[in-house]
Short mmCIF file of C-alpha atoms and ligand atoms in Angstrom, two decimals:
data_model
loop_
_atom_site.label_atom_id
_atom_site.label_comp_id
_atom_site.label_asym_id
_atom_site.label_seq_id
_atom_site.Cartn_x
_atom_site.Cartn_y
_atom_site.Cartn_z
CA MET D 1 110.20 114.62 81.79
CA ASN D 2 112.52 111.68 81.10
CA LYS D 3 110.87 108.35 80.34
CA CYS D 4 110.77 105.85 83.20
CA ILE D 5 112.89 102.85 82.17
CA PHE D 6 110.78 100.37 84.17
CA CYS D 7 107.54 101.71 82.61
CA GLU D 8 109.20 101.25 79.22
CA ILE D 9 110.00 97.63 80.18
CA VAL D 10 106.35 97.09 81.24
CA LYS D 11 105.16 98.48 77.88
CA GLY D 12 107.62 96.29 75.99
CA ASN D 13 109.47 99.31 74.62
CA ALA D 14 112.70 98.33 76.38
CA PRO D 15 114.15 94.81 76.60
CA SER D 16 114.12 92.69 79.73
CA MET D 17 114.43 89.06 80.74
CA LYS D 18 111.05 88.39 82.34
CA VAL D 19 110.70 85.68 84.96
CA TYR D 20 107.05 86.24 85.98
CA GLU D 21 104.21 88.49 84.86
CA ASP D 22 100.58 88.97 85.81
CA GLU D 23 97.97 91.71 85.43
CA PHE D 24 99.50 93.94 88.12
CA THR D 25 103.19 93.08 88.39
CA LEU D 26 106.32 92.08 86.54
CA ALA D 27 109.45 90.24 87.72
CA PHE D 28 112.58 90.44 85.57
CA MET D 29 116.33 89.97 85.83
CA ASP D 30 118.40 92.90 87.07
CA ILE D 31 121.12 93.92 84.62
CA ALA D 32 123.59 94.78 87.41
CA LYS D 33 125.55 91.52 86.96
CA ASP D 34 126.47 91.77 90.63
CA VAL D 35 125.25 88.30 91.61
CA ASP D 36 123.58 85.48 89.73
CA GLY D 37 119.81 85.36 90.04
CA HIS D 38 119.29 89.03 90.99
CA ILE D 39 115.59 89.68 90.25
CA LEU D 40 113.50 92.86 90.40
CA VAL D 41 109.75 92.88 91.08
CA ILE D 42 107.72 95.96 90.14
CA PRO D 43 104.11 97.08 90.00
CA LYS D 44 102.99 97.77 86.43
CA VAL D 45 101.45 101.04 87.51
CA HIS D 46 104.06 103.76 87.97
CA CYS D 47 104.84 104.93 91.47
CA GLU D 48 108.18 106.16 92.68
CA ASN D 49 108.59 104.20 95.88
CA ILE D 50 106.77 103.05 99.01
CA LEU D 51 106.07 106.66 99.96
CA ASP D 52 103.69 107.37 97.05
CA CYS D 53 102.65 103.86 96.03
CA ASP D 54 99.05 102.90 96.71
CA CYS D 55 98.47 99.97 99.02
CA GLU D 56 96.97 97.74 96.34
CA ALA D 57 100.05 98.08 94.11
CA LEU D 58 102.28 97.45 97.13
CA SER D 59 100.45 94.33 98.17
CA LYS D 60 100.28 92.95 94.61
CA THR D 61 104.04 93.51 94.33
CA MET D 62 104.61 91.70 97.63
CA GLU D 63 102.45 88.78 96.47
CA THR D 64 104.69 88.43 93.43
CA VAL D 65 107.83 88.72 95.58
CA LYS D 66 106.52 85.79 97.62
CA LYS D 67 105.54 83.76 94.54
CA VAL D 68 108.97 84.18 92.93
CA SER D 69 110.76 83.56 96.24
CA ASN D 70 108.81 80.35 96.86
CA HIS D 71 109.66 79.21 93.35
CA LEU D 72 113.37 79.92 93.90
CA THR D 73 113.46 77.89 97.11
CA SER D 74 111.14 75.03 96.11
CA GLU D 75 112.15 74.56 92.46
CA CYS D 76 115.56 76.17 91.87
CA GLY D 77 117.68 74.79 94.68
CA TYR D 78 118.07 77.96 96.74
CA ASP D 79 117.98 77.91 100.55
CA GLY D 80 116.60 81.42 101.08
CA VAL D 81 116.25 84.90 99.64
CA ASP D 82 117.30 88.40 100.61
CA ILE D 83 114.57 90.98 99.87
CA LEU D 84 116.00 94.48 99.47
CA ASN D 85 114.29 97.78 98.74
CA ALA D 86 115.46 101.41 98.72
CA ASN D 87 113.04 104.35 98.91
CA GLY D 88 114.33 107.75 97.90
CA ARG D 89 117.74 108.87 96.66
CA ALA D 90 118.94 109.39 100.22
CA ALA D 91 118.23 105.72 100.86
CA GLY D 92 120.18 104.60 97.79
CA GLN D 93 117.31 104.31 95.27
CA THR D 94 118.61 104.88 91.72
CA VAL D 95 115.57 103.98 89.57
CA PRO D 96 112.49 105.98 90.59
CA HIS D 97 109.88 103.27 89.91
CA PHE D 98 109.06 101.18 92.99
CA HIS D 99 110.92 97.87 92.97
CA MET D 100 111.88 95.05 95.30
CA HIS D 101 115.18 93.22 94.80
CA ILE D 102 115.25 89.46 95.29
CA ILE D 103 118.68 87.93 95.86
CA PRO D 104 118.55 84.13 95.91
CA ARG D 105 120.76 82.69 98.65
CA GLN D 106 122.43 79.38 99.39
CA TYR D 107 124.25 78.24 102.48
CA LYS D 108 127.94 79.00 102.05
CA ASP D 109 127.36 81.13 98.93
CA GLY D 110 130.00 83.52 100.22
CA LEU D 111 127.74 86.59 100.09
CA GLY D 112 127.78 87.05 103.84
CA GLY D 113 124.88 87.13 106.23
CA ALA D 114 123.83 90.69 105.78
CA GLY D 115 123.47 90.95 101.99
CA GLU D 116 123.53 94.58 100.87
CA TRP D 117 122.59 96.14 104.16
CA PRO D 118 124.41 99.39 104.79
CA THR D 119 127.12 99.48 107.43
CA PHE D 120 125.50 100.77 110.61
CA PRO D 121 127.74 102.94 112.79
CA GLY D 122 125.97 102.01 116.04
CA ALA D 123 123.05 103.87 117.64
CA LYS D 124 123.74 107.03 119.63
CA PHE D 125 120.64 106.78 121.81
CA ASP D 126 119.03 104.10 123.93
CA ILE D 127 115.49 103.10 123.05
CA GLU D 128 112.78 103.31 125.68
CA THR D 129 111.07 100.05 126.62
P1 5GP P 201 118.01 100.69 93.16
O1 5GP P 201 119.42 101.17 93.24
O2 5GP P 201 117.08 101.78 92.69
O3 5GP P 201 117.52 100.02 94.41
O4 5GP P 201 118.00 99.55 92.05
C1 5GP P 201 117.85 99.78 90.71
C2 5GP P 201 118.26 98.52 90.00
O5 5GP P 201 117.78 98.59 88.67
C3 5GP P 201 119.77 98.31 89.92
O6 5GP P 201 120.13 97.09 90.53
C4 5GP P 201 120.06 98.31 88.42
O7 5GP P 201 121.03 97.39 88.04
C5 5GP P 201 118.70 97.98 87.84
N1 5GP P 201 118.46 98.52 86.51
C6 5GP P 201 118.69 99.80 86.08
N2 5GP P 201 118.33 99.94 84.79
C7 5GP P 201 117.87 98.73 84.39
C8 5GP P 201 117.36 98.23 83.13
O8 5GP P 201 117.25 98.94 82.13
N3 5GP P 201 116.99 96.93 83.09
C9 5GP P 201 117.09 96.10 84.19
N4 5GP P 201 116.70 94.84 84.03
N5 5GP P 201 117.56 96.55 85.39
C10 5GP P 201 117.95 97.83 85.48
ZN1 ZN P 202 107.69 103.89 85.89
#
């Protein structure tokens, strides 16, 4: 089995620019170079995505997402954050170790209102209310 790159980052066997770390989670800069400030938050324990991740790892990851997001808005001059997460290859996930993307946002930053959301073609069916 191929080594998991994010587990290698947790172990210190692969380089990363860490922005926050605690016993359960790690936040580090994404190497995509798609937008400044793109951060990933992961549980230190390996799970592939939300479908197999245990609830404790999920909630610890979310706590760190909140901590980093609050820091970005209260200390770094950002006005908000987009939180993005793909689960499964069909959903666009490329690294199979659960991770949340944080994209720091500012008014008039030119990124648009919908961040990286996919283009929705419009629903075919009405919902029942
Ligand atoms: P996904 O497409 O699975 O939602 O996101 C995976 C993210 O991991 C991508 O944004 C990609 O740039 C990032 N990534 C892939 N390999 C590495 C790496 O070795 N180091 C860091 N810091 N980010 C990575
Ligand atoms: Zn892993």
